[in-house]
Amino acid sequence: MPEQVLLEVHDLRVSFFTPVGEVKAVGGISYSLKNGEVIGIVGESGSGKSVEAYSVMGILESPGKIIGGTVYFEDCDILALNKKEREKLRGNKISMIFQNPMESLNPVYTVGNQLIAVLREHKTISKNVAYQRAVDMLNNVGITNPAQRMKQYPHELSGGMRQRVMIAMALICEPKLLIADEPTTALDVTIQSQILELMKALQKKNAMSILFITHNLGVVAEMCDTVSVMYGGFIVEQGNVEDIFYRPLHPYTLGLLRSMPRIDAEENEKLIPIEGTPINMLDPRPGCPFTPRCNEGMKICMNSFPPHTVQENNHVVACWLEYRKTLQK
Ligand SMILES: Nc1ncnc2c1ncn2[C@@H]1O[C@H](COP(=O)(O)OP(=O)(O)O)[C@@H](O)[C@H]1O
Ligand SMILES: [Mg+2]
């Protein structure tokens, strides 16, 4: 895998300015994604995964606002682009797949017209060539009888079909970066695994990088090289899939692994829920956001955010317990 960095997010902070106050949705996250790398972003609902992705994609809506940090895509400072420059990048070099396909499909245009429009917006090709590429792409995403489907409207298709069309739309310009936000959550298991296989195949073929947001650890194991675990708007742990699954360091990651079914789990293996409720983002405390739910919390955890401790294989954790251990070494 080439080691060249494609996406570099540094100290990204995003807030929503609501009538009841500032909601700190993303508190300052940093990571980088190399060419051809698939990174999984996991964490419970409300931890800031989508807001982070929308910010990178440049589609964060009011009252959301990026209040700090930088996002570089190749050498381009994404946050400094104007609307037109962003649109040029979107759909072309960076694409996104949403949980709900209707968010990116237009109900009043046929599937074919939408695919052709995306292509011709970004590439200088004739209508005929675009038509052929669209048919081929539908074929690639496993849609039978693509010429017929080209003439249909999104509402005429089943949920699984629509999801495939959206994936075709996202991939037709062969983006360098794909952001997939829970792309298969709404689908039944068989279609889910077909679509994952397809994404993996296309990823390998084009050496595409993927930011894969999911709460399904089985999907992470299947799809990703590295994982970022988010909690309360922060990345609390980052590492390769092996380290996160077999050598987790943060108490939240441990809890997350115990609370979710694994592919290799026995049928009757008990899942252990994480006690307590997610934090209130309106009034975040200064320390580690997980402290109120952590069994190993200390006084210092409540008062200041833990420094990042870097272990072997770039396994990074933000936890005072780990920091203390490194001091003792
Ligand atoms: N439109 C909005 N207005 C106010 N707060 C929002 C809005 N959208 C998201 N948030 C806040 O951002 C947090 C993160 O949301 P999100 O990124 O959607 O979480 P998830 O990890 O489930 O994708 C939420 O907990 C919520 O507090
Ligand atoms: Mg989300």
CSV table of C-alpha atoms and ligand atoms in Angstrom, one decimal:
chain,number,residue,atom,x,y,z
A,1,MET,CA,0.0,0.0,0.0
A,2,PRO,CA,1.4,3.4,-0.9
A,3,GLU,CA,2.2,5.5,2.2
A,4,GLN,CA,1.1,8.8,0.7
A,5,VAL,CA,-1.3,10.7,2.8
A,6,LEU,CA,-4.6,11.6,1.1
A,7,LEU,CA,-6.6,13.1,3.9
A,8,GLU,CA,-5.2,14.9,6.9
A,9,VAL,CA,-7.6,16.1,9.6
A,10,HIS,CA,-6.1,18.2,12.3
A,11,ASP,CA,-7.9,19.3,15.5
A,12,LEU,CA,-11.2,19.6,13.8
A,13,ARG,CA,-13.8,21.2,16.0
A,14,VAL,CA,-17.5,21.6,15.2
A,15,SER,CA,-20.3,23.1,17.2
A,16,PHE,CA,-24.1,23.6,16.7
A,17,PHE,CA,-25.3,27.0,17.8
A,18,THR,CA,-28.8,26.3,19.0
A,19,PRO,CA,-31.3,28.5,20.9
A,20,VAL,CA,-30.4,26.6,24.1
A,21,GLY,CA,-26.7,27.0,23.7
A,22,GLU,CA,-23.6,25.7,21.9
A,23,VAL,CA,-23.6,21.9,21.3
A,24,LYS,CA,-20.0,20.8,21.0
A,25,ALA,CA,-20.5,17.9,18.5
A,26,VAL,CA,-16.8,17.4,17.6
A,27,GLY,CA,-14.3,18.5,20.2
A,28,GLY,CA,-11.0,18.4,18.4
A,29,ILE,CA,-10.1,15.3,16.3
A,30,SER,CA,-7.1,14.5,14.3
A,31,TYR,CA,-6.3,11.6,11.9
A,32,SER,CA,-4.8,10.9,8.6
A,33,LEU,CA,-5.8,8.6,5.8
A,34,LYS,CA,-3.4,7.2,3.3
A,35,ASN,CA,-4.0,6.4,-0.3
A,36,GLY,CA,-5.8,3.1,-0.6
A,37,GLU,CA,-6.5,2.9,3.2
A,38,VAL,CA,-9.8,2.0,4.7
A,39,ILE,CA,-10.5,3.6,8.1
A,40,GLY,CA,-13.4,2.7,10.2
A,41,ILE,CA,-15.1,5.2,12.5
A,42,VAL,CA,-17.0,3.6,15.3
A,43,GLY,CA,-18.8,4.8,18.4
A,44,GLU,CA,-22.4,5.0,19.7
A,45,SER,CA,-25.1,7.2,18.3
A,46,GLY,CA,-24.5,10.9,18.9
A,47,SER,CA,-20.7,10.6,19.2
A,48,GLY,CA,-20.1,12.9,16.3
A,49,LYS,CA,-19.4,10.5,13.4
A,50,SER,CA,-21.7,12.0,10.9
A,51,VAL,CA,-21.0,15.6,11.8
A,52,GLU,CA,-17.3,14.9,11.3
A,53,ALA,CA,-18.0,13.3,7.9
A,54,TYR,CA,-20.2,16.1,6.8
A,55,SER,CA,-17.6,18.6,7.8
A,56,VAL,CA,-14.9,16.9,5.7
A,57,MET,CA,-17.4,16.7,2.8
A,58,GLY,CA,-18.2,20.3,3.1
A,59,ILE,CA,-22.0,19.8,3.5
A,60,LEU,CA,-22.4,20.7,7.2
A,61,GLU,CA,-25.7,22.6,7.6
A,62,SER,CA,-26.6,25.5,9.8
A,63,PRO,CA,-26.7,25.8,12.8
A,64,GLY,CA,-23.6,23.6,12.5
A,65,LYS,CA,-20.3,25.5,12.2
A,66,ILE,CA,-16.6,24.4,11.9
A,67,ILE,CA,-15.0,26.4,14.7
A,68,GLY,CA,-11.4,25.2,14.4
A,69,GLY,CA,-8.9,22.9,12.8
A,70,THR,CA,-7.8,22.0,9.3
A,71,VAL,CA,-8.7,19.4,6.7
A,72,TYR,CA,-6.3,18.8,3.9
A,73,PHE,CA,-7.2,16.7,0.9
A,74,GLU,CA,-4.0,16.1,-1.0
A,75,ASP,CA,-2.5,19.6,-0.9
A,76,CYS,CA,-5.8,21.3,-0.9
A,77,ASP,CA,-7.1,23.1,2.2
A,78,ILE,CA,-10.7,22.0,2.0
A,79,LEU,CA,-12.1,24.3,4.6
A,80,ALA,CA,-10.7,27.3,2.7
A,81,LEU,CA,-12.5,26.5,-0.6
A,82,ASN,CA,-15.5,28.5,-1.8
A,83,LYS,CA,-18.8,26.9,-2.7
A,84,LYS,CA,-18.0,26.4,-6.3
A,85,GLU,CA,-14.6,24.9,-5.7
A,86,ARG,CA,-16.1,22.5,-3.2
A,87,GLU,CA,-18.8,21.3,-5.6
A,88,LYS,CA,-16.1,20.6,-8.1
A,89,LEU,CA,-14.3,18.3,-5.7
A,90,ARG,CA,-17.5,16.6,-4.5
A,91,GLY,CA,-18.8,13.7,-6.6
A,92,ASN,CA,-15.5,13.8,-8.5
A,93,LYS,CA,-12.5,13.3,-6.1
A,94,ILE,CA,-14.6,12.9,-2.9
A,95,SER,CA,-17.9,11.1,-2.8
A,96,MET,CA,-20.3,10.2,0.0
A,97,ILE,CA,-22.7,7.3,0.5
A,98,PHE,CA,-25.5,8.1,3.0
A,99,GLN,CA,-27.5,5.9,5.3
A,100,ASN,CA,-30.6,7.0,3.5
A,101,PRO,CA,-30.3,6.8,-0.4
A,102,MET,CA,-33.1,9.3,-0.9
A,103,GLU,CA,-30.7,12.0,0.6
A,104,SER,CA,-28.6,11.8,-2.6
A,105,LEU,CA,-31.0,10.6,-5.2
A,106,ASN,CA,-33.3,13.2,-6.9
A,107,PRO,CA,-36.9,11.9,-7.0
A,108,VAL,CA,-37.8,13.7,-10.2
A,109,TYR,CA,-35.0,12.4,-12.5
A,110,THR,CA,-34.5,8.9,-13.8
A,111,VAL,CA,-31.6,6.9,-12.5
A,112,GLY,CA,-29.9,7.1,-15.9
A,113,ASN,CA,-30.2,10.9,-16.2
A,114,GLN,CA,-28.8,11.3,-12.7
A,115,LEU,CA,-25.8,9.1,-13.4
A,116,ILE,CA,-25.1,10.8,-16.7
A,117,ALA,CA,-25.4,14.2,-15.2
A,118,VAL,CA,-22.9,13.4,-12.4
A,119,LEU,CA,-20.4,12.1,-15.0
A,120,ARG,CA,-20.8,15.0,-17.4
A,121,GLU,CA,-20.6,17.6,-14.6
A,122,HIS,CA,-17.1,16.4,-13.8
A,123,LYS,CA,-15.7,14.8,-17.0
A,124,THR,CA,-15.7,16.1,-20.6
A,125,ILE,CA,-17.3,13.2,-22.3
A,126,SER,CA,-20.1,12.8,-24.8
A,127,LYS,CA,-23.6,11.8,-23.8
A,128,ASN,CA,-23.2,8.5,-25.5
A,129,VAL,CA,-20.0,7.6,-23.7
A,130,ALA,CA,-21.6,8.8,-20.4
A,131,TYR,CA,-24.6,6.6,-21.1
A,132,GLN,CA,-22.4,3.5,-21.7
A,133,ARG,CA,-20.3,4.2,-18.5
A,134,ALA,CA,-23.5,4.6,-16.5
A,135,VAL,CA,-24.8,1.2,-17.7
A,136,ASP,CA,-21.5,-0.4,-17.0
A,137,MET,CA,-21.5,1.1,-13.5
A,138,LEU,CA,-25.0,-0.2,-12.7
A,139,ASN,CA,-23.8,-3.6,-13.9
A,140,ASN,CA,-20.7,-3.4,-11.6
A,141,VAL,CA,-22.9,-2.7,-8.6
A,142,GLY,CA,-24.8,-5.9,-9.4
A,143,ILE,CA,-27.9,-4.4,-11.0
A,144,THR,CA,-29.4,-6.8,-13.5
A,145,ASN,CA,-31.0,-5.4,-16.7
A,146,PRO,CA,-29.2,-2.0,-16.3
A,147,ALA,CA,-30.6,-0.5,-19.5
A,148,GLN,CA,-34.1,-0.9,-18.2
A,149,ARG,CA,-33.2,0.5,-14.7
A,150,MET,CA,-31.7,3.6,-16.3
A,151,LYS,CA,-35.2,4.6,-17.4
A,152,GLN,CA,-36.7,4.2,-13.9
A,153,TYR,CA,-37.2,6.8,-11.1
A,154,PRO,CA,-35.8,6.2,-7.6
A,155,HIS,CA,-39.2,5.5,-6.1
A,156,GLU,CA,-39.8,2.6,-8.5
A,157,LEU,CA,-36.8,0.7,-7.1
A,158,SER,CA,-36.6,-1.4,-3.9
A,159,GLY,CA,-34.5,-0.2,-1.0
A,160,GLY,CA,-31.6,-2.5,-1.9
A,161,MET,CA,-31.7,-1.3,-5.5
A,162,ARG,CA,-31.7,2.3,-4.5
A,163,GLN,CA,-28.7,1.7,-2.2
A,164,ARG,CA,-26.9,0.2,-5.2
A,165,VAL,CA,-27.8,3.1,-7.4
A,166,MET,CA,-26.4,5.5,-4.8
A,167,ILE,CA,-23.2,3.5,-4.6
A,168,ALA,CA,-23.0,3.7,-8.4
A,169,MET,CA,-23.5,7.5,-8.3
A,170,ALA,CA,-20.8,7.8,-5.6
A,171,LEU,CA,-18.3,5.7,-7.5
A,172,ILE,CA,-19.0,6.6,-11.2
A,173,CYS,CA,-16.3,9.3,-11.3
A,174,GLU,CA,-13.9,7.0,-9.5
A,175,PRO,CA,-13.3,9.2,-6.5
A,176,LYS,CA,-10.0,9.0,-4.5
A,177,LEU,CA,-11.9,9.2,-1.3
A,178,LEU,CA,-15.2,7.6,-0.4
A,179,ILE,CA,-17.0,8.6,2.8
A,180,ALA,CA,-19.6,5.9,3.6
A,181,ASP,CA,-21.9,6.8,6.5
A,182,GLU,CA,-23.6,3.6,7.8
A,183,PRO,CA,-24.1,2.7,4.1
A,184,THR,CA,-25.8,-0.6,4.7
A,185,THR,CA,-27.5,-0.2,8.1
A,186,ALA,CA,-31.0,0.0,6.5
A,187,LEU,CA,-30.6,-3.1,4.4
A,188,ASP,CA,-31.2,-6.7,5.2
A,189,VAL,CA,-28.2,-8.9,5.9
A,190,THR,CA,-27.9,-10.7,2.5
A,191,ILE,CA,-27.9,-7.4,0.5
A,192,GLN,CA,-25.6,-5.8,3.2
A,193,SER,CA,-22.9,-8.4,2.6
A,194,GLN,CA,-23.3,-8.3,-1.2
A,195,ILE,CA,-22.8,-4.5,-1.1
A,196,LEU,CA,-19.9,-4.7,1.2
A,197,GLU,CA,-18.2,-7.2,-1.1
A,198,LEU,CA,-18.8,-4.9,-4.0
A,199,MET,CA,-17.3,-1.9,-2.2
A,200,LYS,CA,-14.3,-3.9,-1.2
A,201,ALA,CA,-13.8,-5.1,-4.8
A,202,LEU,CA,-14.0,-1.6,-6.2
A,203,GLN,CA,-11.8,-0.2,-3.4
A,204,LYS,CA,-9.1,-2.7,-4.3
A,205,LYS,CA,-9.5,-2.1,-8.1
A,206,ASN,CA,-9.1,1.6,-7.9
A,207,ALA,CA,-6.9,1.8,-4.7
A,208,MET,CA,-9.6,4.1,-3.3
A,209,SER,CA,-9.5,5.4,0.3
A,210,ILE,CA,-12.6,4.9,2.4
A,211,LEU,CA,-13.8,6.6,5.6
A,212,PHE,CA,-16.2,3.9,6.8
A,213,ILE,CA,-18.6,5.0,9.5
A,214,THR,CA,-20.5,2.1,11.1
A,215,HIS,CA,-21.6,0.8,14.5
A,216,ASN,CA,-21.1,-2.8,13.3
A,217,LEU,CA,-17.8,-4.2,14.4
A,218,GLY,CA,-18.2,-7.2,12.0
A,219,VAL,CA,-18.2,-4.8,9.1
A,220,VAL,CA,-15.1,-3.1,10.5
A,221,ALA,CA,-13.3,-6.4,10.7
A,222,GLU,CA,-14.3,-7.2,7.1
A,223,MET,CA,-13.6,-3.8,5.5
A,224,CYS,CA,-11.1,-1.7,7.5
A,225,ASP,CA,-7.4,-1.5,7.9
A,226,THR,CA,-7.5,1.0,10.9
A,227,VAL,CA,-10.2,2.1,13.3
A,228,SER,CA,-11.0,5.3,15.2
A,229,VAL,CA,-13.2,5.0,18.2
A,230,MET,CA,-15.2,8.1,18.9
A,231,TYR,CA,-16.8,9.1,22.2
A,232,GLY,CA,-18.5,12.4,23.0
A,233,GLY,CA,-17.0,14.2,20.0
A,234,PHE,CA,-13.5,12.9,20.5
A,235,ILE,CA,-11.4,10.1,19.1
A,236,VAL,CA,-10.5,8.2,22.3
A,237,GLU,CA,-8.5,5.4,20.6
A,238,GLN,CA,-7.0,4.7,17.2
A,239,GLY,CA,-5.1,1.8,15.8
A,240,ASN,CA,-5.1,-1.0,13.3
A,241,VAL,CA,-8.0,-3.5,13.4
A,242,GLU,CA,-6.0,-6.2,15.1
A,243,ASP,CA,-4.9,-3.9,17.9
A,244,ILE,CA,-8.3,-2.4,18.5
A,245,PHE,CA,-10.1,-5.8,18.5
A,246,TYR,CA,-7.5,-7.9,20.4
A,247,ARG,CA,-5.5,-5.3,22.4
A,248,PRO,CA,-8.0,-2.5,23.2
A,249,LEU,CA,-6.7,0.0,25.7
A,250,HIS,CA,-9.5,2.5,26.4
A,251,PRO,CA,-12.2,1.5,28.8
A,252,TYR,CA,-14.8,2.7,26.3
A,253,THR,CA,-13.4,0.6,23.5
A,254,LEU,CA,-13.4,-2.4,25.8
A,255,GLY,CA,-17.1,-1.7,26.7
A,256,LEU,CA,-18.0,-1.3,23.0
A,257,LEU,CA,-16.4,-4.6,22.1
A,258,ARG,CA,-18.2,-6.4,24.9
A,259,SER,CA,-21.6,-4.7,24.1
A,260,MET,CA,-21.6,-5.7,20.4
A,261,PRO,CA,-22.0,-9.1,18.8
A,262,ARG,CA,-18.8,-10.4,17.1
A,263,ILE,CA,-18.7,-12.7,14.0
A,264,ASP,CA,-16.7,-15.3,16.0
A,265,ALA,CA,-19.0,-15.1,19.1
A,266,GLU,CA,-20.8,-18.2,20.3
A,267,GLU,CA,-24.6,-18.1,19.8
A,268,ASN,CA,-25.3,-17.9,23.6
A,269,GLU,CA,-22.4,-15.5,24.4
A,270,LYS,CA,-23.8,-12.7,26.6
A,271,LEU,CA,-23.5,-9.1,25.5
A,272,ILE,CA,-22.7,-6.6,28.2
A,273,PRO,CA,-24.2,-3.2,27.9
A,274,ILE,CA,-22.2,-0.1,28.8
A,275,GLU,CA,-23.8,1.4,32.0
A,276,GLY,CA,-24.9,5.0,32.1
A,277,THR,CA,-26.1,7.4,29.5
A,278,PRO,CA,-24.2,9.3,26.8
A,279,ILE,CA,-22.9,12.7,27.8
A,280,ASN,CA,-24.7,16.0,27.4
A,281,MET,CA,-22.9,17.7,24.6
A,282,LEU,CA,-24.5,21.1,25.6
A,283,ASP,CA,-22.5,21.1,28.8
A,284,PRO,CA,-19.4,19.0,28.3
A,285,ARG,CA,-17.0,18.7,31.2
A,286,PRO,CA,-13.4,19.6,30.8
A,287,GLY,CA,-12.0,16.1,31.4
A,288,CYS,CA,-12.3,12.8,29.5
A,289,PRO,CA,-15.9,12.6,28.3
A,290,PHE,CA,-16.2,8.9,29.3
A,291,THR,CA,-15.4,9.5,33.0
A,292,PRO,CA,-19.0,9.4,34.3
A,293,ARG,CA,-19.4,5.9,32.8
A,294,CYS,CA,-15.9,4.6,33.4
A,295,ASN,CA,-15.3,2.0,36.0
A,296,GLU,CA,-11.7,3.0,36.3
A,297,GLY,CA,-12.1,6.8,36.5
A,298,MET,CA,-9.8,8.9,38.7
A,299,LYS,CA,-10.0,12.4,39.9
A,300,ILE,CA,-7.7,13.7,37.2
A,301,CYS,CA,-10.0,12.2,34.5
A,302,MET,CA,-12.7,14.7,35.5
A,303,ASN,CA,-10.5,17.7,35.3
A,304,SER,CA,-8.4,17.5,32.2
A,305,PHE,CA,-8.5,15.7,28.9
A,306,PRO,CA,-5.9,12.9,28.8
A,307,PRO,CA,-2.8,13.2,26.7
A,308,HIS,CA,-2.4,10.9,23.7
A,309,THR,CA,-0.2,7.9,24.4
A,310,VAL,CA,1.3,6.3,21.4
A,311,GLN,CA,2.1,2.6,21.5
A,312,GLU,CA,3.5,0.1,19.0
A,313,ASN,CA,2.0,0.2,15.4
A,314,ASN,CA,0.8,3.8,15.9
A,315,HIS,CA,-1.8,2.6,18.4
A,316,VAL,CA,-2.9,5.8,20.0
A,317,VAL,CA,-5.1,6.1,23.1
A,318,ALA,CA,-6.3,9.1,25.1
A,319,CYS,CA,-6.7,7.8,28.6
A,320,TRP,CA,-5.0,8.8,31.9
A,321,LEU,CA,-4.6,5.1,32.9
A,322,GLU,CA,-2.4,4.4,29.9
A,323,TYR,CA,-0.5,7.6,30.3
A,324,ARG,CA,0.3,6.7,33.9
A,325,LYS,CA,1.5,3.3,32.8
A,326,THR,CA,3.9,4.8,30.3
A,327,LEU,CA,5.3,7.1,33.0
A,328,GLN,CA,6.0,4.0,35.2
A,329,LYS,CA,8.0,2.3,32.4
B,1,LIG,N1,-28.9,19.9,13.7
B,1,LIG,C1,-28.3,19.8,14.9
B,1,LIG,N2,-28.6,20.6,15.9
B,1,LIG,C2,-28.0,20.5,17.1
B,1,LIG,N3,-27.1,19.6,17.4
B,1,LIG,C3,-26.8,18.6,16.5
B,1,LIG,C4,-27.4,18.7,15.2
B,1,LIG,N4,-26.9,17.6,14.5
B,1,LIG,C5,-26.1,17.0,15.3
B,1,LIG,N5,-26.0,17.6,16.5
B,1,LIG,C6,-25.2,17.2,17.7
B,1,LIG,O1,-24.1,16.5,17.2
B,1,LIG,C7,-23.9,15.3,17.9
B,1,LIG,C8,-23.3,14.3,17.0
B,1,LIG,O2,-24.2,14.0,16.0
B,1,LIG,P1,-23.8,12.9,14.9
B,1,LIG,O3,-22.5,13.3,14.3
B,1,LIG,O4,-25.0,12.9,14.0
B,1,LIG,O5,-23.7,11.6,15.7
B,1,LIG,P2,-23.5,10.1,15.1
B,1,LIG,O6,-22.2,9.7,15.8
B,1,LIG,O7,-24.6,9.3,15.6
B,1,LIG,O8,-23.4,10.2,13.6
B,1,LIG,C9,-25.2,14.9,18.4
B,1,LIG,O9,-25.1,14.3,19.7
B,1,LIG,C10,-25.9,16.2,18.6
B,1,LIG,O10,-25.7,16.7,19.9
B,2,MG,MG,-24.6,9.3,12.1
